[in-house]
Coordinates of C-alpha atoms (C1' of nucleotides) in Angstrom, one line a residue:
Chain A
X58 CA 71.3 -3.1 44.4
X59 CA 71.6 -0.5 41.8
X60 CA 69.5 -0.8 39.2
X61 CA 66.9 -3.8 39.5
X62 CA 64.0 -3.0 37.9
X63 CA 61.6 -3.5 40.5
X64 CA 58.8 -5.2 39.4
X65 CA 60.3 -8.2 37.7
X66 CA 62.5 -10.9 39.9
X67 CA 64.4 -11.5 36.8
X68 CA 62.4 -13.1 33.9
X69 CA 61.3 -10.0 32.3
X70 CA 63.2 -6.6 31.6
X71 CA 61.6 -3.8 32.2
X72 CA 58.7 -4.1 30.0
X73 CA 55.7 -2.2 30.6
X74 CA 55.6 1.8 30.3
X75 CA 54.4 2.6 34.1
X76 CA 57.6 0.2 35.3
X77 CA 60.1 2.8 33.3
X78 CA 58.0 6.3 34.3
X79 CA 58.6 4.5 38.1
X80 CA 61.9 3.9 37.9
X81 CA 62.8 7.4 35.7
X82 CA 60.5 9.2 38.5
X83 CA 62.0 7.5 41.8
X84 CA 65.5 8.2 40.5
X85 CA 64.6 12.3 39.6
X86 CA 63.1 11.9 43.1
X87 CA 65.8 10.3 44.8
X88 CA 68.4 13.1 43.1
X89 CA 67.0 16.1 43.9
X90 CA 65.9 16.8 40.0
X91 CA 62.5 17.0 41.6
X92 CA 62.6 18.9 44.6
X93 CA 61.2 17.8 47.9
X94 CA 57.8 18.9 48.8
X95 CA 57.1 20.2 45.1
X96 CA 53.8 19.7 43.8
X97 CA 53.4 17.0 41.0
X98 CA 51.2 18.0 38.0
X99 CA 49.7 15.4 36.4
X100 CA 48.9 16.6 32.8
X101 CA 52.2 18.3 32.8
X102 CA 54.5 15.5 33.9
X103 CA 52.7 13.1 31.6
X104 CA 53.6 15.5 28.7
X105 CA 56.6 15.8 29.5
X106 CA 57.6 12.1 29.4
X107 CA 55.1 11.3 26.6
X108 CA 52.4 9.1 28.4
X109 CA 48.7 9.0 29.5
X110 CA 48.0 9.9 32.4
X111 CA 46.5 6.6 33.5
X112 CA 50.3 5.3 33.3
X113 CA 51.7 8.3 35.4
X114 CA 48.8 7.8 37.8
X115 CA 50.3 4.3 38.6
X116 CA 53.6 4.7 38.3
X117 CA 52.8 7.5 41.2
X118 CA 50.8 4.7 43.5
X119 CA 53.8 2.9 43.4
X120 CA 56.0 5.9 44.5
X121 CA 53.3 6.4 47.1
X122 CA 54.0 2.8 48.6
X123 CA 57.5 3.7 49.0
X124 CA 57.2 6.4 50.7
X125 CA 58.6 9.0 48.2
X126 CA 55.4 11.1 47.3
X127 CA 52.4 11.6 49.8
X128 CA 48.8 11.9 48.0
X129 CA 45.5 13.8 49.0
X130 CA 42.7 13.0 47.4
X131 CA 41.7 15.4 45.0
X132 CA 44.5 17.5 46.3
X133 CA 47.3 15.9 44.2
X134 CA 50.9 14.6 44.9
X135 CA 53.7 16.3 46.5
X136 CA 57.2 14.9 46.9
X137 CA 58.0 13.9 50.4
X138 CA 59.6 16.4 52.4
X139 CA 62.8 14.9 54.6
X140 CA 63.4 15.9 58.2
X141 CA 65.9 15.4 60.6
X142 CA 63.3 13.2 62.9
X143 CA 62.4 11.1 59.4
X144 CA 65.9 10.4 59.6
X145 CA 65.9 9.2 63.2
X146 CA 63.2 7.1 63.0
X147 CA 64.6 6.0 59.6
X148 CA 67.7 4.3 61.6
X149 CA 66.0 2.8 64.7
X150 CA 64.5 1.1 62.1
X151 CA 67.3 -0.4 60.6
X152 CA 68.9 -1.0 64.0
X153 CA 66.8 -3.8 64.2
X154 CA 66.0 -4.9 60.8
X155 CA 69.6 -5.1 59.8
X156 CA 70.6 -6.2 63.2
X157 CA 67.8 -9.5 62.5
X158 CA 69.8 -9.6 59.5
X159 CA 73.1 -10.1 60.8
X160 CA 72.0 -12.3 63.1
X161 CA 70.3 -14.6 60.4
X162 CA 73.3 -13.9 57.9
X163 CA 75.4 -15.7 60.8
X164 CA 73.3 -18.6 60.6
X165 CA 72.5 -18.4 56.7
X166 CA 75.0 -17.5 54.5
X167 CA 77.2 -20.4 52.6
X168 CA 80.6 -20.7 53.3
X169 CA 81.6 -19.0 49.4
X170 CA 79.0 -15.8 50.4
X171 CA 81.3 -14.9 53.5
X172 CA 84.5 -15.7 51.5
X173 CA 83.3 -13.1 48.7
X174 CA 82.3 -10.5 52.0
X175 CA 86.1 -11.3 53.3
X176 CA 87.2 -10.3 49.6
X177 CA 85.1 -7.1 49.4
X178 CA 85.8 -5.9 52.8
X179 CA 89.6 -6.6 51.9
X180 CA 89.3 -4.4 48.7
X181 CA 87.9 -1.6 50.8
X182 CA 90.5 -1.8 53.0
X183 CA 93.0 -1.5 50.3
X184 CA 91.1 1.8 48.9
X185 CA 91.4 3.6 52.7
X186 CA 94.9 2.8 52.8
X187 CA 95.7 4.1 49.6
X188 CA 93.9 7.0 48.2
X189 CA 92.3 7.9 51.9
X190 CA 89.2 7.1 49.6
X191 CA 86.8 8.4 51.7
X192 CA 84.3 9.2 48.9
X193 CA 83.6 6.1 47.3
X194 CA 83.9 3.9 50.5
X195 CA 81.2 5.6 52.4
X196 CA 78.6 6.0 49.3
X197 CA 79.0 3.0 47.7
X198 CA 81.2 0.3 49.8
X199 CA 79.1 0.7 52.6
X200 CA 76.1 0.2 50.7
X201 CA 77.2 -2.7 49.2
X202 CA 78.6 -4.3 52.6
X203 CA 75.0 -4.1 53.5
X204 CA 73.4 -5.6 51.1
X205 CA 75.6 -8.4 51.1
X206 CA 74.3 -9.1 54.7
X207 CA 71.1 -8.6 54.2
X208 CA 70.9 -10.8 51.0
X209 CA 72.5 -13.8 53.4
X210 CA 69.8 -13.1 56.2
X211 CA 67.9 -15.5 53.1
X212 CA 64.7 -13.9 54.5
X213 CA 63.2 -12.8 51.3
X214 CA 60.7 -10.3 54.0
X215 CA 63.6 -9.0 55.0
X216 CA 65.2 -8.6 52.1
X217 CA 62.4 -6.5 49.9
X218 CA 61.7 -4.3 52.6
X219 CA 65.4 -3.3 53.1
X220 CA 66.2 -3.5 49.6
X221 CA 63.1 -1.9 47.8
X222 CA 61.3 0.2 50.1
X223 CA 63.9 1.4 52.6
X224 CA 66.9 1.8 50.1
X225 CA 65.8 4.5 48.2
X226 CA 64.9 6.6 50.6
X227 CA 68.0 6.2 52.6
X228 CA 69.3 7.0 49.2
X229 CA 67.4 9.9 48.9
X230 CA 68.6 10.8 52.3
X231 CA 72.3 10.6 51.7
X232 CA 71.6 12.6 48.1
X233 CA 70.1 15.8 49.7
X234 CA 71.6 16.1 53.2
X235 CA 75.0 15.4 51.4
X236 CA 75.3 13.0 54.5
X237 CA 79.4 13.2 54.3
X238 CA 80.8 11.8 57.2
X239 CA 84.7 11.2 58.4
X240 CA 83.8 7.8 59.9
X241 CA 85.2 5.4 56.6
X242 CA 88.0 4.7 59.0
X243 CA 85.6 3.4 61.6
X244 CA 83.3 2.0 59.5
X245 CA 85.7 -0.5 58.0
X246 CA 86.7 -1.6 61.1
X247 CA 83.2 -1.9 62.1
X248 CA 82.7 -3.8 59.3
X249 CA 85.5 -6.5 60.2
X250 CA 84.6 -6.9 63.5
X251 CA 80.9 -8.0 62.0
X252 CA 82.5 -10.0 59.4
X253 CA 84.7 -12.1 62.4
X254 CA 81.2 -12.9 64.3
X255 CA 79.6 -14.2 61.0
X256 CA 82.7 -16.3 60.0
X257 CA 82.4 -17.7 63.8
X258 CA 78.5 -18.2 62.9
X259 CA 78.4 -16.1 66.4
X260 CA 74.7 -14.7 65.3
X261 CA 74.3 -13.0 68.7
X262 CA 77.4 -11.0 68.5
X263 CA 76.9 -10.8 64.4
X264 CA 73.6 -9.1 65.8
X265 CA 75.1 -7.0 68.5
X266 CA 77.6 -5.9 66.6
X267 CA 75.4 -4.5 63.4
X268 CA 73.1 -2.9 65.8
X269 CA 75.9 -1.0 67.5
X270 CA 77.7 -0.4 64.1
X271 CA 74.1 1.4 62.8
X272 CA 74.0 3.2 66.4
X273 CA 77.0 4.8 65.8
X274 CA 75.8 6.0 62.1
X275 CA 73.3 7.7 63.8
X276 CA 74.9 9.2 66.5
X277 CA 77.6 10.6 63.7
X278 CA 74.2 12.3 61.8
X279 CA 73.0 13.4 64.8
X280 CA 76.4 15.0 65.5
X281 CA 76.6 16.4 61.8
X282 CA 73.1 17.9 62.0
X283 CA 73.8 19.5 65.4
X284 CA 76.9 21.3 64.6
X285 CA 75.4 23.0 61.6
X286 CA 72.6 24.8 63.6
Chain B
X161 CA 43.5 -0.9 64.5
X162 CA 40.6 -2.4 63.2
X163 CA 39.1 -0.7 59.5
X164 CA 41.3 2.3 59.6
X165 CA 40.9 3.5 55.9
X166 CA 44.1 3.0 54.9
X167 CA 45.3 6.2 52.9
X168 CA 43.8 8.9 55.0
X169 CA 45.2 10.2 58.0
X170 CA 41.9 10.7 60.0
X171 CA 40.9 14.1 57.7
X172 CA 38.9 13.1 54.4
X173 CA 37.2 9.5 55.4
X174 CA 36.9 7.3 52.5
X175 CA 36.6 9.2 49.5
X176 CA 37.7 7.8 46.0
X177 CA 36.2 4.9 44.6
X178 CA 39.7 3.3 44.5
X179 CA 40.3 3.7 48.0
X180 CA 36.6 1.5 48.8
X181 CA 37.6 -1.2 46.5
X182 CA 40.9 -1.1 48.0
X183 CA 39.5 -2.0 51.3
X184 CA 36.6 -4.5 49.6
X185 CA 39.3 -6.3 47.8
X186 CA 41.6 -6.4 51.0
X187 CA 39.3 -7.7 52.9
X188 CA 38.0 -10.2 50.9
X189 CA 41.3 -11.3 50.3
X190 CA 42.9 -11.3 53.9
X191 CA 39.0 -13.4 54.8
X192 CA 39.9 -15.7 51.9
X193 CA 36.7 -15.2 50.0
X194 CA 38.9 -15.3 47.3
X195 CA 41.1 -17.6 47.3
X196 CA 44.7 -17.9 47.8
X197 CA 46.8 -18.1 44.5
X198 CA 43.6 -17.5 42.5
X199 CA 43.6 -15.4 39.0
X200 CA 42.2 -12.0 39.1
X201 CA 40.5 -11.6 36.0
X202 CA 40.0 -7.3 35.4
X203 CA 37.3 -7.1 33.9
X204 CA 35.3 -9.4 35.9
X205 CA 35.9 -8.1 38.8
X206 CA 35.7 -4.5 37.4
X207 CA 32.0 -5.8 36.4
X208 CA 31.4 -7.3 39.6
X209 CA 31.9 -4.2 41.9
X210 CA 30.4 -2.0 38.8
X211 CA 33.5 -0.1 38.4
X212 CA 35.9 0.8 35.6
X213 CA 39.1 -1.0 34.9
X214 CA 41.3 1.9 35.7
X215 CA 40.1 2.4 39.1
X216 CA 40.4 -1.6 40.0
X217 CA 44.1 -1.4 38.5
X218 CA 45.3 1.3 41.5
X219 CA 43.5 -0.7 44.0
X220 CA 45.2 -4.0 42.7
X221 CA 48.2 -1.7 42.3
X222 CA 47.7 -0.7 46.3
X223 CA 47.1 -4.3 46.9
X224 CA 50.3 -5.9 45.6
X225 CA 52.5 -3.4 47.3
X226 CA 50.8 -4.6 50.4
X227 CA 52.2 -7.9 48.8
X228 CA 48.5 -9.4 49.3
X229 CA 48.6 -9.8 45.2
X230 CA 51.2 -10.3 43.1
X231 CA 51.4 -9.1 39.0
X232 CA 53.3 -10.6 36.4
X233 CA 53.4 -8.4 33.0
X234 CA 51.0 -9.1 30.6
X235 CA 49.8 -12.2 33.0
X236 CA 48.0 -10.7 35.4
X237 CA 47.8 -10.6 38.8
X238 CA 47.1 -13.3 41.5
X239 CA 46.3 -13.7 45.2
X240 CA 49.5 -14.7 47.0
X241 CA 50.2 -18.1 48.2
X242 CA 50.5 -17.9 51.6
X243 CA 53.0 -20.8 53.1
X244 CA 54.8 -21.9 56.0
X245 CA 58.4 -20.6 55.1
X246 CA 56.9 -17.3 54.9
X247 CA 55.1 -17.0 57.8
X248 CA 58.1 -17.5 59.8
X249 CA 59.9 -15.1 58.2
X250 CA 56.9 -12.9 59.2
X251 CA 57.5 -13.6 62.6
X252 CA 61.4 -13.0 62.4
X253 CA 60.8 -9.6 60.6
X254 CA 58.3 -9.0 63.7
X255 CA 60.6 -10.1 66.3
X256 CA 63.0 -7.6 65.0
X257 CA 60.7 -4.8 64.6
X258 CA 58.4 -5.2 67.5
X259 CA 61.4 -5.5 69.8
X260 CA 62.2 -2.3 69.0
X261 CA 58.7 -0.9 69.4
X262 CA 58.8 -2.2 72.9
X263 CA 62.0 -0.7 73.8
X264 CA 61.3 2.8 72.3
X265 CA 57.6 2.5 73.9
X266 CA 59.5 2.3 77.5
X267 CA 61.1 5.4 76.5
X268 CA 58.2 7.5 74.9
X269 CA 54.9 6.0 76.6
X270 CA 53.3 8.5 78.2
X271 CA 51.8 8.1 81.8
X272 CA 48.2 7.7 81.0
X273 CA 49.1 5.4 77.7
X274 CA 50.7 3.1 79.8
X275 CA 47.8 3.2 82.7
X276 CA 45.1 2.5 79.8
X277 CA 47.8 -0.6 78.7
X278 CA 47.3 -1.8 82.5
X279 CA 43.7 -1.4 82.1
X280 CA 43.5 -2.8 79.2
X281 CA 45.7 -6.0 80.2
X282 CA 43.5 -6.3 83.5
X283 CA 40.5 -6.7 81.1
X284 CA 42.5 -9.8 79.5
X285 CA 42.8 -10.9 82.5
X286 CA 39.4 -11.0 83.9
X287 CA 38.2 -12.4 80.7
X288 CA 40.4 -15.2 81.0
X289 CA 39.5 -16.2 84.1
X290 CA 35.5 -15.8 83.9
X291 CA 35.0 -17.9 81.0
X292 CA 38.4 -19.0 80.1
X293 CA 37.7 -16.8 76.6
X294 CA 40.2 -18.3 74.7
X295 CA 38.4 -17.2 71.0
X296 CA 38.0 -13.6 72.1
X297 CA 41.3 -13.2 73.7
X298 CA 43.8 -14.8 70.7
X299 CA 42.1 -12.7 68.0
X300 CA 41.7 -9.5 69.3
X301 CA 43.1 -9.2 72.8
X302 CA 46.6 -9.9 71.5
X303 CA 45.8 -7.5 68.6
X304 CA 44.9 -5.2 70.6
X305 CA 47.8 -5.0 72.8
X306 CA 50.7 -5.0 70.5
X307 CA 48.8 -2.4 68.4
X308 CA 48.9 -0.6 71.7
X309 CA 52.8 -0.5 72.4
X310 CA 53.9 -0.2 68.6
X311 CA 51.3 3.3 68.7
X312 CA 53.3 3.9 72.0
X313 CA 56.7 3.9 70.3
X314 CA 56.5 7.1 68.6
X315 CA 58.2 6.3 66.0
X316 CA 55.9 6.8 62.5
X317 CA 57.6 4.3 60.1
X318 CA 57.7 1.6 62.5
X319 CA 54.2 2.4 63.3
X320 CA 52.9 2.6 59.6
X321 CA 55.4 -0.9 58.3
X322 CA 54.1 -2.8 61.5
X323 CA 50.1 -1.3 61.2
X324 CA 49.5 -1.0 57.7
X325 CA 52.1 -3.1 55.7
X326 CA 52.2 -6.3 57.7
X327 CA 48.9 -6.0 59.5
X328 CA 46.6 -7.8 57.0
X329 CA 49.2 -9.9 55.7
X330 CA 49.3 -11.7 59.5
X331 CA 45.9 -11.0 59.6
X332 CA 45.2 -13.2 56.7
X333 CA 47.5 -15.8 57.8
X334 CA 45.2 -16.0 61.3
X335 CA 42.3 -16.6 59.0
X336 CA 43.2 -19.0 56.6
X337 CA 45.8 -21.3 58.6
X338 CA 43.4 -21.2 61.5
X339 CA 45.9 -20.3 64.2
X340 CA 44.4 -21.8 67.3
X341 CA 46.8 -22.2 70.0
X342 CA 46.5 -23.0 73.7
X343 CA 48.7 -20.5 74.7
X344 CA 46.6 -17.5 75.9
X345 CA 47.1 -17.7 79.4
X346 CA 50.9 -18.1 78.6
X347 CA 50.4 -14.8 76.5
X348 CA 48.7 -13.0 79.0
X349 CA 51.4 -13.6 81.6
X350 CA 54.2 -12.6 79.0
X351 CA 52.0 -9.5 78.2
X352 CA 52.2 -9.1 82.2
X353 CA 56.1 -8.8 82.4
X354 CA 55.9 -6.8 79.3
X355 CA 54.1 -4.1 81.0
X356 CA 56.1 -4.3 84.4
X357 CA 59.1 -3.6 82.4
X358 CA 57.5 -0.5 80.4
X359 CA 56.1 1.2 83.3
X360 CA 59.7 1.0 85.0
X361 CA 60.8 2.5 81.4
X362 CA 63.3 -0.4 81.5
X363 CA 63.3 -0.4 77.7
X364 CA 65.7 -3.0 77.1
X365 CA 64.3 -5.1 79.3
X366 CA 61.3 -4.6 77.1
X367 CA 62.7 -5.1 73.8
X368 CA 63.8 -8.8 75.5
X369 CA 60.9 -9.5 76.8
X370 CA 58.8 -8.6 73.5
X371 CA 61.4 -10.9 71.5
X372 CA 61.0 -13.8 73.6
X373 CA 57.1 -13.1 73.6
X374 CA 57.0 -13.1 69.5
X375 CA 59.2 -16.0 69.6
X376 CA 57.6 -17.8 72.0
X377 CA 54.3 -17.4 69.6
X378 CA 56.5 -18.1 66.3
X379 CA 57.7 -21.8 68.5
X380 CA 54.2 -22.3 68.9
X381 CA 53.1 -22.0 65.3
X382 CA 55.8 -24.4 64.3
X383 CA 54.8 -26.7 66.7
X384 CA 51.1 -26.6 65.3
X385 CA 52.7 -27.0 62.0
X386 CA 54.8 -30.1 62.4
X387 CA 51.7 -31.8 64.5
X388 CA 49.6 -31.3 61.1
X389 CA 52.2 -33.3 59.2
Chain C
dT280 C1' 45.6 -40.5 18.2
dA281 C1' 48.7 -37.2 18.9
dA282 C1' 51.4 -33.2 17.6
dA283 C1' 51.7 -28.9 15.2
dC284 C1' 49.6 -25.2 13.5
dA285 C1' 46.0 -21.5 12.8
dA286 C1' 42.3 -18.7 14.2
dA287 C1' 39.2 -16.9 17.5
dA288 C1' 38.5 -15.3 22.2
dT289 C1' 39.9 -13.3 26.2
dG290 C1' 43.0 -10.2 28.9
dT291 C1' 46.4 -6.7 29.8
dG292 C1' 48.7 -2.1 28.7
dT293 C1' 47.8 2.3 27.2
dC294 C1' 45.3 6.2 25.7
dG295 C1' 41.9 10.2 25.3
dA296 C1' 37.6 12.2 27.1
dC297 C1' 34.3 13.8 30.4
dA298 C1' 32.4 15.0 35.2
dC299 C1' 33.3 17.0 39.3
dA300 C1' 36.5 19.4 42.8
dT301 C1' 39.8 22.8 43.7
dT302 C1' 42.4 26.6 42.9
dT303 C1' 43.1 31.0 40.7
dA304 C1' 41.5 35.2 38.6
dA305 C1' 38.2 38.7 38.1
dA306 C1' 34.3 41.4 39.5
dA307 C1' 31.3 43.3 42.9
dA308 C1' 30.3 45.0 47.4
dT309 C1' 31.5 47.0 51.6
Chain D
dA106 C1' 41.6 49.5 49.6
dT107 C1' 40.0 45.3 51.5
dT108 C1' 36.9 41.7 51.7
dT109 C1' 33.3 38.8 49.6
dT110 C1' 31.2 36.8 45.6
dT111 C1' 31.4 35.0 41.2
dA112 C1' 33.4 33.1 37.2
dA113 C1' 37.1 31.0 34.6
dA114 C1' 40.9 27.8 34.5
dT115 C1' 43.3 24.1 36.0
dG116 C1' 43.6 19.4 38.1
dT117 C1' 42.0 15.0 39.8
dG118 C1' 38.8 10.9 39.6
dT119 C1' 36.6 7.9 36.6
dC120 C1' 35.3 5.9 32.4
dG121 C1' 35.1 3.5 27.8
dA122 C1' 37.9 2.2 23.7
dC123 C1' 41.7 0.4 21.0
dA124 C1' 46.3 -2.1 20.3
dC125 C1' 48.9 -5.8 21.3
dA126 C1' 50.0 -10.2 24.1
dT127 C1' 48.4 -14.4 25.8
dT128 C1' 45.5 -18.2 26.1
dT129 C1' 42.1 -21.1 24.3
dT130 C1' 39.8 -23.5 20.7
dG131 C1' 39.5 -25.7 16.4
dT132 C1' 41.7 -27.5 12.4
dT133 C1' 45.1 -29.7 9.8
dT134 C1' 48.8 -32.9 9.3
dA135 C1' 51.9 -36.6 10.5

DNA sequence: TAAACAAAATGTGTCGACACATTTAAAAAT
DNA sequence: ATTTTTAAATGTGTCGACACATTTTGTTTA
């Protein structure tokens, strides 16, 4: 989930110039090093990272697919500007994408693939009960509980449009609205209930019980964003 | 629904050379006048439509995010494969999303939106009957319809994933695997409940009834399949 | 004859340059 | 001083050219 390089399913690393300018760019993107909304100057961010234009110029179509800069023609790129309703929209989305997913991980996923979910969802438990570790559960556990799911779904549809266009936005999301959140507690549990219906290859209740466990994401963003108008 | 021009939002219509030989390309593509799995040779085609490389690359560029083409460095790029294991998972990833439009289109529909959907569904209806128009109804009719209730939805990503991203990929599935089925008057009544449910902004009721519609066309593909067997 | 190698041909990745559009700056007019 | 017009500057769209990778062809060798 971290680092793949995009292009490539595996043969190949990285190889051609535009696939490391996209990468270097979604990441500066997805951090905040370039800020929402700013205006992207071709000549002088192909000068800065030492290639044509032409490259840049694809590297930013690609960018443009995923949602992370808008284009006018003859108007330039900007960087996407988040907002709250985004956001929304962003997670009925994933209520039922993710939801399909749990359903089909139910059916999908081999006997070893929910062991190694049992294990992971163990080791986060351990981490709450010890150090409270709210900070790495919630940015990275969680991320990692879903992917797990959605990689079982086996739907490779599925799969890239959760795990290459959605992610890093959501990621970009979590970066720049901070996005803390006091639910780790609930979330693991959450995350065991979900983890009981796949292991009973209930795929209706795995289903149900992702859908409701995004819902209640939302309403804790909803809740966050509220209180600090 | 029908030749929307793809980058613009309805301001500047079809400018850039890319943008035409993105929809040129696309469509010959999703028609099959090129052929499925077949080489893309640059410079040819650059030749062919009398432009330069450059411009050709951000259309092919455009084209393999839309996952009609896919590009292998320093091998080129080549017209997907289309195939049956696919296409399902199509119709699971619309299940999932298209449920979802349904539900949040009994929510956000507006009166007349949903009048013109009753008008729209009468005009099936009477079509159906007069000359049992099988060939109209199937292509567009259905088309027509779900475009309708995803637009009704409100919600932007699901609208753009659903009406630009997976649009011509089903499209070109309808052309090249034929797609006949028997089951428009089936549709049309399923279409029937759908609406009854929307305009009593039961949206849950919708989202059901839009799953077991999509699934009900996905059963019917596979039966088409295995008979070709 | 088949396999291994070498050389030519083709194709992709990357670059720099030019034409036209847009924005910014300056000058003119009210 | 404010607005309109004009001119300079910057930026995007498009092109043609070159370097390197891959494929094809032809040649040599076993």
């Amino acid at each position: 989930m971290q680092n793949q390089s995009t292009t490539n399913g595996a043969d190949t690393i990285n190889i051609t110039l535009t696939d490391r300018l996209f990468d270097a760019l979604q990441r500066a993107i997805v951090e905040g090093e370039i800020p929402q909304g700013s205006k992207i100057s071709e000549p002088e961010l192909a000068r800065q990272h030492g290639v044509s234009r032409g490259s840049l110029r694809e590297a930013i179509a690609r960018l443009e697919a995923r949602k992370l800069v808008e284009r006018k023609p003859n108007l330039g790129a900007r960087v996407v500007t988040l907002s709250y309703e985004q956001l929304i929209e962003i997670f009925q989305l994933r209520e039922a994408l993710e939801g399909m997913a749990a359903r089909l991980a139910a059916q999908n996923m081999t006997e070893m693939e929910i062991e190694e979910l049992q294990t992971l969802l163990q080791q986060h438990g351990e981490q709450i009960a010890e150090q409270r570790g709210q900070a790495y559960f919630q940015k990275q556990g969680d991320l990692d509980f879903h992917y797990r799911i959605v990689q079982g779904s086996k739907n490779n549809q599925l799969i890239a449009l959760l795990c290459n266009d959605l992610y890093h936005l959501l990621r970009m999301y979590r970066y720049q609205f901070g996005m803390r959140s006091k639910r780790s507690q609930q979330a693991y549990e959450e995350h065991h209930y979900l983890i009981n219906a796949i292991t009973a290859r209930d795929a209706e209740m795995a289903e149900l019980l992702m859908r409701q466990h995004i819902r209640s994401s939302r309403r804790n963003v909803e809740a966050v964003f509220l209180e600090q108008l």
